[in-house]
Amino acid sequence: MDQERKAIFGMTRGGTMFALLALITSPVCAATLSGVPRILDGNTIEIEQTTVRLWGIEAPETDQICLDARGRKWACGVAARDQLIKHSNGQTWACQTQRLDEYGRALGSCLIDGEDVNVWMVRSGWALSAGVTQHRYVVHELVASTNYAGLWSGAFIAPWDWRSRNRATIIIGANSVPIEAQEVLLGSIPLSEPPSPECLIKGTHRSGERIYHLPLQPGYEQINMTDKRGERWLCSEAEAQATGWRKAAR
């Protein structure tokens, strides 16, 4: 108890960081949640007023663009979210959370009528196995890639690489990845146009802060989404807030 108290109150050198780590890894964050979730993206939901990040998987960002089997661009991030919504179909989820991530989301795994949602997302090709638990879902990822399911039907960038993509970023996917895949996917960094008509919120990085701007806010039209400073399109305020973005002051 004394050591935990020291971590919380920062009684050692670098105490603030220790306090943060203590909160993130604290077993107090563990919980069992149940209900019909609000699905924000392919790996983030809201359930019982708690934002839950599906642990050990990474779905494409909602602004992410992939190539289909014919080499055509498509909004794979929005598709991954929509496929999860379709699969959920208004059913009750049971989630077990363990700790919080850097954005305050509870990390956990969820079941729909006994089926592991994390496994379903990876096995269906709508997410990749990722993070320190990567080995947990890698077999399901192999099944998806072998069957050319979901993202694996064409060419795409791993979600963690998409967020920091550049000309050296590796393109993965089906055996038939077109030779021009890298040029097409990295041709506009970031995208100057939204990936979907519903994703009109502009996320910008200013002075180290992640700020989002709604279409009717002052200055929205003047924001250049090709500034290449970490800008991205967001599909809802709930999604923006769940991933650490703050609303711009009016």
mmCIF file of C-alpha atoms in Angstrom:
data_model
loop_
_atom_site.group_PDB
_atom_site.id
_atom_site.type_symbol
_atom_site.label_atom_id
_atom_site.label_comp_id
_atom_site.label_asym_id
_atom_site.label_seq_id
_atom_site.Cartn_x
_atom_site.Cartn_y
_atom_site.Cartn_z
ATOM 1 C CA MET A 1 0.000 0.000 0.000
ATOM 2 C CA ASP A 2 2.844 2.424 0.824
ATOM 3 C CA GLN A 3 4.431 1.886 -2.595
ATOM 4 C CA GLU A 4 1.094 2.422 -4.344
ATOM 5 C CA ARG A 5 0.538 5.628 -2.379
ATOM 6 C CA LYS A 6 3.977 6.887 -3.388
ATOM 7 C CA ALA A 7 3.190 6.211 -7.043
ATOM 8 C CA ILE A 8 -0.132 8.026 -6.845
ATOM 9 C CA PHE A 9 1.169 11.118 -5.105
ATOM 10 C CA GLY A 10 4.481 11.287 -6.976
ATOM 11 C CA MET A 11 6.781 11.014 -3.961
ATOM 12 C CA THR A 12 9.655 9.811 -6.101
ATOM 13 C CA ARG A 13 11.605 11.439 -8.897
ATOM 14 C CA GLY A 14 9.383 11.576 -11.988
ATOM 15 C CA GLY A 15 6.392 10.981 -9.727
ATOM 16 C CA THR A 16 3.847 12.315 -12.208
ATOM 17 C CA MET A 17 4.738 9.640 -14.740
ATOM 18 C CA PHE A 18 4.675 6.942 -12.076
ATOM 19 C CA ALA A 19 1.250 8.142 -10.991
ATOM 20 C CA LEU A 20 -0.059 7.928 -14.535
ATOM 21 C CA LEU A 21 1.321 4.433 -14.983
ATOM 22 C CA ALA A 22 -0.207 3.374 -11.675
ATOM 23 C CA LEU A 23 -3.628 4.518 -12.815
ATOM 24 C CA ILE A 24 -3.350 2.909 -16.244
ATOM 25 C CA THR A 25 -2.238 -0.463 -14.900
ATOM 26 C CA SER A 26 -4.344 -0.463 -11.733
ATOM 27 C CA PRO A 27 -6.586 -3.516 -11.244
ATOM 28 C CA VAL A 28 -9.255 -1.056 -10.112
ATOM 29 C CA CYS A 29 -9.910 -0.499 -13.834
ATOM 30 C CA ALA A 30 -10.986 -4.125 -14.264
ATOM 31 C CA ALA A 31 -14.729 -4.472 -14.823
ATOM 32 C CA THR A 32 -17.411 -6.614 -16.422
ATOM 33 C CA LEU A 33 -19.755 -4.651 -18.672
ATOM 34 C CA SER A 34 -22.918 -5.724 -20.453
ATOM 35 C CA GLY A 35 -25.294 -4.061 -22.899
ATOM 36 C CA VAL A 36 -25.914 -3.033 -26.484
ATOM 37 C CA PRO A 37 -22.865 -0.949 -27.466
ATOM 38 C CA ARG A 38 -22.455 2.149 -29.552
ATOM 39 C CA ILE A 39 -19.772 1.280 -32.102
ATOM 40 C CA LEU A 40 -17.396 4.191 -32.784
ATOM 41 C CA ASP A 41 -14.888 2.486 -35.076
ATOM 42 C CA GLY A 42 -13.612 -0.996 -35.863
ATOM 43 C CA ASN A 43 -12.022 -1.419 -32.439
ATOM 44 C CA THR A 44 -13.694 1.118 -30.162
ATOM 45 C CA ILE A 45 -17.159 0.986 -28.569
ATOM 46 C CA GLU A 46 -19.171 2.652 -25.821
ATOM 47 C CA ILE A 47 -21.000 0.366 -23.378
ATOM 48 C CA GLU A 48 -22.483 1.246 -19.982
ATOM 49 C CA GLN A 49 -21.145 4.793 -20.492
ATOM 50 C CA THR A 50 -17.616 3.355 -20.718
ATOM 51 C CA THR A 51 -15.409 3.646 -23.793
ATOM 52 C CA VAL A 52 -13.831 0.269 -24.518
ATOM 53 C CA ARG A 53 -10.901 -0.335 -26.856
ATOM 54 C CA LEU A 54 -10.817 -3.943 -28.095
ATOM 55 C CA TRP A 55 -7.474 -5.172 -26.796
ATOM 56 C CA GLY A 56 -4.914 -6.959 -28.958
ATOM 57 C CA ILE A 57 -6.360 -5.972 -32.336
ATOM 58 C CA GLU A 58 -6.096 -2.972 -34.658
ATOM 59 C CA ALA A 59 -8.811 -2.120 -37.164
ATOM 60 C CA PRO A 60 -8.116 0.453 -39.886
ATOM 61 C CA GLU A 61 -8.671 4.086 -38.935
ATOM 62 C CA THR A 62 -11.997 5.507 -40.132
ATOM 63 C CA ASP A 63 -10.137 7.855 -42.489
ATOM 64 C CA GLN A 64 -8.084 4.994 -43.917
ATOM 65 C CA ILE A 65 -8.167 4.119 -47.604
ATOM 66 C CA CYS A 66 -7.317 0.672 -49.009
ATOM 67 C CA LEU A 67 -7.323 -0.928 -52.453
ATOM 68 C CA ASP A 68 -9.783 -3.638 -53.441
ATOM 69 C CA ALA A 69 -9.041 -6.754 -55.498
ATOM 70 C CA ARG A 70 -9.171 -4.666 -58.692
ATOM 71 C CA GLY A 71 -6.840 -1.983 -57.365
ATOM 72 C CA ARG A 72 -9.587 0.569 -56.721
ATOM 73 C CA LYS A 73 -9.592 2.796 -53.633
ATOM 74 C CA TRP A 74 -12.232 2.208 -50.992
ATOM 75 C CA ALA A 75 -12.944 3.506 -47.481
ATOM 76 C CA CYS A 76 -11.834 0.385 -45.621
ATOM 77 C CA GLY A 77 -11.823 2.045 -42.195
ATOM 78 C CA VAL A 78 -15.483 3.016 -42.482
ATOM 79 C CA ALA A 79 -16.242 -0.440 -43.913
ATOM 80 C CA ALA A 80 -14.583 -2.178 -40.933
ATOM 81 C CA ARG A 81 -16.706 -0.133 -38.529
ATOM 82 C CA ASP A 82 -19.870 -0.825 -40.525
ATOM 83 C CA GLN A 83 -19.158 -4.551 -40.682
ATOM 84 C CA LEU A 84 -18.832 -4.620 -36.900
ATOM 85 C CA ILE A 85 -22.138 -2.732 -36.580
ATOM 86 C CA LYS A 86 -23.773 -5.235 -38.945
ATOM 87 C CA HIS A 87 -22.335 -8.215 -37.083
ATOM 88 C CA SER A 88 -23.451 -6.776 -33.745
ATOM 89 C CA ASN A 89 -26.975 -6.261 -35.103
ATOM 90 C CA GLY A 90 -28.260 -4.702 -31.893
ATOM 91 C CA GLN A 91 -27.278 -7.671 -29.748
ATOM 92 C CA THR A 92 -26.079 -7.500 -26.159
ATOM 93 C CA TRP A 93 -22.326 -7.599 -25.616
ATOM 94 C CA ALA A 94 -20.470 -8.853 -22.548
ATOM 95 C CA CYS A 95 -17.081 -7.170 -22.092
ATOM 96 C CA GLN A 96 -14.260 -7.814 -19.652
ATOM 97 C CA THR A 97 -11.881 -4.888 -19.210
ATOM 98 C CA GLN A 98 -8.475 -4.832 -17.522
ATOM 99 C CA ARG A 99 -6.889 -1.368 -17.573
ATOM 100 C CA LEU A 100 -6.907 2.008 -19.316
ATOM 101 C CA ASP A 101 -4.922 3.149 -22.340
ATOM 102 C CA GLU A 102 -3.333 6.560 -22.868
ATOM 103 C CA TYR A 103 -6.679 8.048 -23.960
ATOM 104 C CA GLY A 104 -8.543 6.786 -20.915
ATOM 105 C CA ARG A 105 -10.291 3.968 -22.762
ATOM 106 C CA ALA A 106 -10.784 0.664 -21.001
ATOM 107 C CA LEU A 107 -8.877 -2.136 -22.736
ATOM 108 C CA GLY A 108 -10.749 -5.401 -22.989
ATOM 109 C CA SER A 109 -12.313 -8.219 -24.946
ATOM 110 C CA CYS A 110 -15.997 -8.723 -25.665
ATOM 111 C CA LEU A 111 -18.420 -11.539 -26.456
ATOM 112 C CA ILE A 112 -21.642 -11.606 -28.459
ATOM 113 C CA ASP A 113 -23.681 -14.644 -27.444
ATOM 114 C CA GLY A 114 -20.430 -16.389 -26.483
ATOM 115 C CA GLU A 115 -18.526 -15.425 -29.644
ATOM 116 C CA ASP A 116 -15.279 -13.486 -29.169
ATOM 117 C CA VAL A 117 -15.667 -10.175 -31.038
ATOM 118 C CA ASN A 118 -11.898 -9.578 -31.130
ATOM 119 C CA VAL A 119 -11.407 -12.959 -32.825
ATOM 120 C CA TRP A 120 -14.257 -12.331 -35.267
ATOM 121 C CA MET A 121 -12.787 -8.997 -36.387
ATOM 122 C CA VAL A 122 -9.365 -10.520 -37.104
ATOM 123 C CA ARG A 123 -10.656 -13.777 -38.612
ATOM 124 C CA SER A 124 -13.029 -11.839 -40.896
ATOM 125 C CA GLY A 125 -10.154 -9.682 -42.125
ATOM 126 C CA TRP A 126 -11.419 -6.397 -40.649
ATOM 127 C CA ALA A 127 -8.615 -6.031 -38.094
ATOM 128 C CA LEU A 128 -5.052 -7.185 -37.493
ATOM 129 C CA SER A 129 -3.523 -8.857 -34.464
ATOM 130 C CA ALA A 130 -1.479 -6.193 -32.702
ATOM 131 C CA GLY A 131 0.333 -5.054 -29.575
ATOM 132 C CA VAL A 132 1.822 -7.096 -26.766
ATOM 133 C CA THR A 133 -0.922 -9.707 -27.216
ATOM 134 C CA GLN A 134 -0.266 -10.116 -30.937
ATOM 135 C CA HIS A 135 0.338 -13.853 -30.594
ATOM 136 C CA ARG A 136 -3.206 -14.284 -29.298
ATOM 137 C CA TYR A 137 -4.839 -13.545 -32.648
ATOM 138 C CA VAL A 138 -2.095 -14.269 -35.170
ATOM 139 C CA VAL A 139 -3.584 -17.656 -36.145
ATOM 140 C CA HIS A 140 -6.890 -15.953 -36.956
ATOM 141 C CA GLU A 141 -5.024 -13.350 -38.997
ATOM 142 C CA LEU A 142 -3.391 -16.148 -40.989
ATOM 143 C CA VAL A 143 -6.835 -17.615 -41.709
ATOM 144 C CA ALA A 144 -8.073 -14.214 -42.926
ATOM 145 C CA SER A 145 -5.061 -13.613 -45.176
ATOM 146 C CA THR A 146 -5.251 -17.143 -46.630
ATOM 147 C CA ASN A 147 -8.926 -16.625 -47.465
ATOM 148 C CA TYR A 148 -8.370 -13.073 -48.790
ATOM 149 C CA ALA A 149 -11.032 -11.892 -46.349
ATOM 150 C CA GLY A 150 -11.874 -8.250 -45.698
ATOM 151 C CA LEU A 151 -8.794 -6.051 -46.001
ATOM 152 C CA TRP A 152 -6.795 -9.012 -47.320
ATOM 153 C CA SER A 153 -8.810 -9.079 -50.559
ATOM 154 C CA GLY A 154 -6.637 -6.266 -51.854
ATOM 155 C CA ALA A 155 -3.819 -4.009 -50.658
ATOM 156 C CA PHE A 156 -3.616 -1.940 -47.499
ATOM 157 C CA ILE A 157 -1.350 -0.365 -44.895
ATOM 158 C CA ALA A 158 -1.258 -1.715 -41.350
ATOM 159 C CA PRO A 159 -3.267 0.692 -39.143
ATOM 160 C CA TRP A 160 -0.254 1.529 -36.941
ATOM 161 C CA ASP A 161 1.741 2.410 -40.074
ATOM 162 C CA TRP A 162 -1.141 4.407 -41.575
ATOM 163 C CA ARG A 163 -0.961 6.902 -38.713
ATOM 164 C CA SER A 164 2.679 7.731 -39.501
ATOM 165 C CA ARG A 165 2.798 6.776 -43.166
ATOM 166 C CA ASN A 166 5.451 8.054 -45.554
ATOM 167 C CA ARG A 167 7.040 7.040 -48.827
ATOM 168 C CA ALA A 168 8.848 4.131 -47.151
ATOM 169 C CA THR A 169 5.660 2.613 -45.678
ATOM 170 C CA ILE A 170 5.167 -1.050 -46.558
ATOM 171 C CA ILE A 171 2.007 -2.124 -48.404
ATOM 172 C CA ILE A 172 0.583 -5.522 -47.453
ATOM 173 C CA GLY A 173 -2.336 -7.640 -48.632
ATOM 174 C CA ALA A 174 -3.266 -10.168 -51.267
ATOM 175 C CA ASN A 175 -0.801 -11.858 -53.605
ATOM 176 C CA SER A 176 -2.205 -9.746 -56.420
ATOM 177 C CA VAL A 177 -1.235 -6.385 -54.927
ATOM 178 C CA PRO A 178 -0.973 -4.041 -57.915
ATOM 179 C CA ILE A 179 2.467 -2.678 -58.647
ATOM 180 C CA GLU A 180 1.180 0.896 -58.274
ATOM 181 C CA ALA A 181 -0.408 0.236 -54.840
ATOM 182 C CA GLN A 182 2.176 2.255 -52.930
ATOM 183 C CA GLU A 183 1.843 5.236 -55.247
ATOM 184 C CA VAL A 184 -1.963 5.180 -55.007
ATOM 185 C CA LEU A 185 -2.198 4.758 -51.233
ATOM 186 C CA LEU A 186 0.559 7.244 -50.445
ATOM 187 C CA GLY A 187 -0.209 9.710 -53.214
ATOM 188 C CA SER A 188 -1.983 12.173 -50.915
ATOM 189 C CA ILE A 189 -0.545 12.351 -47.411
ATOM 190 C CA PRO A 190 -2.889 12.950 -45.705
ATOM 191 C CA LEU A 191 -6.052 12.759 -47.829
ATOM 192 C CA SER A 192 -7.333 16.086 -49.072
ATOM 193 C CA GLU A 193 -10.897 14.747 -49.341
ATOM 194 C CA PRO A 194 -12.904 12.841 -46.688
ATOM 195 C CA PRO A 195 -13.001 9.039 -47.144
ATOM 196 C CA SER A 196 -16.796 9.077 -46.777
ATOM 197 C CA PRO A 197 -19.517 11.790 -46.965
ATOM 198 C CA GLU A 198 -20.232 11.151 -43.263
ATOM 199 C CA CYS A 199 -16.632 11.783 -42.159
ATOM 200 C CA LEU A 200 -16.493 15.569 -42.379
ATOM 201 C CA ILE A 201 -14.880 16.456 -39.041
ATOM 202 C CA LYS A 202 -11.366 17.830 -39.489
ATOM 203 C CA GLY A 203 -8.746 16.788 -36.959
ATOM 204 C CA THR A 204 -5.642 18.954 -36.724
ATOM 205 C CA HIS A 205 -2.479 19.016 -34.622
ATOM 206 C CA ARG A 206 -1.702 22.422 -33.156
ATOM 207 C CA SER A 207 0.982 23.068 -30.512
ATOM 208 C CA GLY A 208 1.001 19.426 -29.533
ATOM 209 C CA GLU A 209 -2.792 19.244 -29.143
ATOM 210 C CA ARG A 210 -5.242 17.155 -31.132
ATOM 211 C CA ILE A 211 -8.132 19.462 -32.035
ATOM 212 C CA TYR A 212 -11.218 18.672 -34.083
ATOM 213 C CA HIS A 213 -13.315 21.135 -36.072
ATOM 214 C CA LEU A 214 -16.978 20.719 -37.050
ATOM 215 C CA PRO A 215 -18.232 21.830 -40.493
ATOM 216 C CA LEU A 216 -20.177 24.838 -39.153
ATOM 217 C CA GLN A 217 -17.436 26.142 -36.874
ATOM 218 C CA PRO A 218 -15.582 29.347 -37.810
ATOM 219 C CA GLY A 219 -12.439 28.710 -39.826
ATOM 220 C CA TYR A 220 -13.442 25.179 -40.847
ATOM 221 C CA GLU A 221 -13.291 25.932 -44.577
ATOM 222 C CA GLN A 222 -9.832 27.471 -44.259
ATOM 223 C CA ILE A 223 -8.256 24.320 -42.812
ATOM 224 C CA ASN A 224 -6.015 22.734 -45.429
ATOM 225 C CA MET A 225 -6.078 18.951 -44.986
ATOM 226 C CA THR A 226 -2.918 18.551 -47.051
ATOM 227 C CA ASP A 227 -0.662 20.383 -44.595
ATOM 228 C CA LYS A 228 0.934 17.018 -43.706
ATOM 229 C CA ARG A 229 1.037 17.803 -39.981
ATOM 230 C CA GLY A 230 -1.007 14.880 -38.729
ATOM 231 C CA GLU A 231 -4.383 16.055 -39.991
ATOM 232 C CA ARG A 232 -7.080 13.409 -40.354
ATOM 233 C CA TRP A 233 -10.794 13.084 -41.028
ATOM 234 C CA LEU A 234 -13.110 11.913 -38.244
ATOM 235 C CA CYS A 235 -16.615 10.509 -38.551
ATOM 236 C CA SER A 236 -18.210 11.594 -35.273
ATOM 237 C CA GLU A 237 -17.531 13.664 -32.179
ATOM 238 C CA ALA A 238 -17.754 10.508 -30.071
ATOM 239 C CA GLU A 239 -14.997 8.897 -32.141
ATOM 240 C CA ALA A 240 -12.865 12.037 -31.899
ATOM 241 C CA GLN A 241 -13.215 12.331 -28.140
ATOM 242 C CA ALA A 242 -12.579 8.606 -27.611
ATOM 243 C CA THR A 243 -9.221 8.905 -29.332
ATOM 244 C CA GLY A 244 -7.958 12.019 -27.574
ATOM 245 C CA TRP A 245 -9.179 14.905 -29.738
ATOM 246 C CA ARG A 246 -10.507 18.144 -28.197
ATOM 247 C CA LYS A 247 -13.210 20.264 -29.791
ATOM 248 C CA ALA A 248 -12.006 23.596 -31.163
ATOM 249 C CA ALA A 249 -13.238 26.686 -29.347
ATOM 250 C CA ARG A 250 -15.879 28.613 -31.247
#
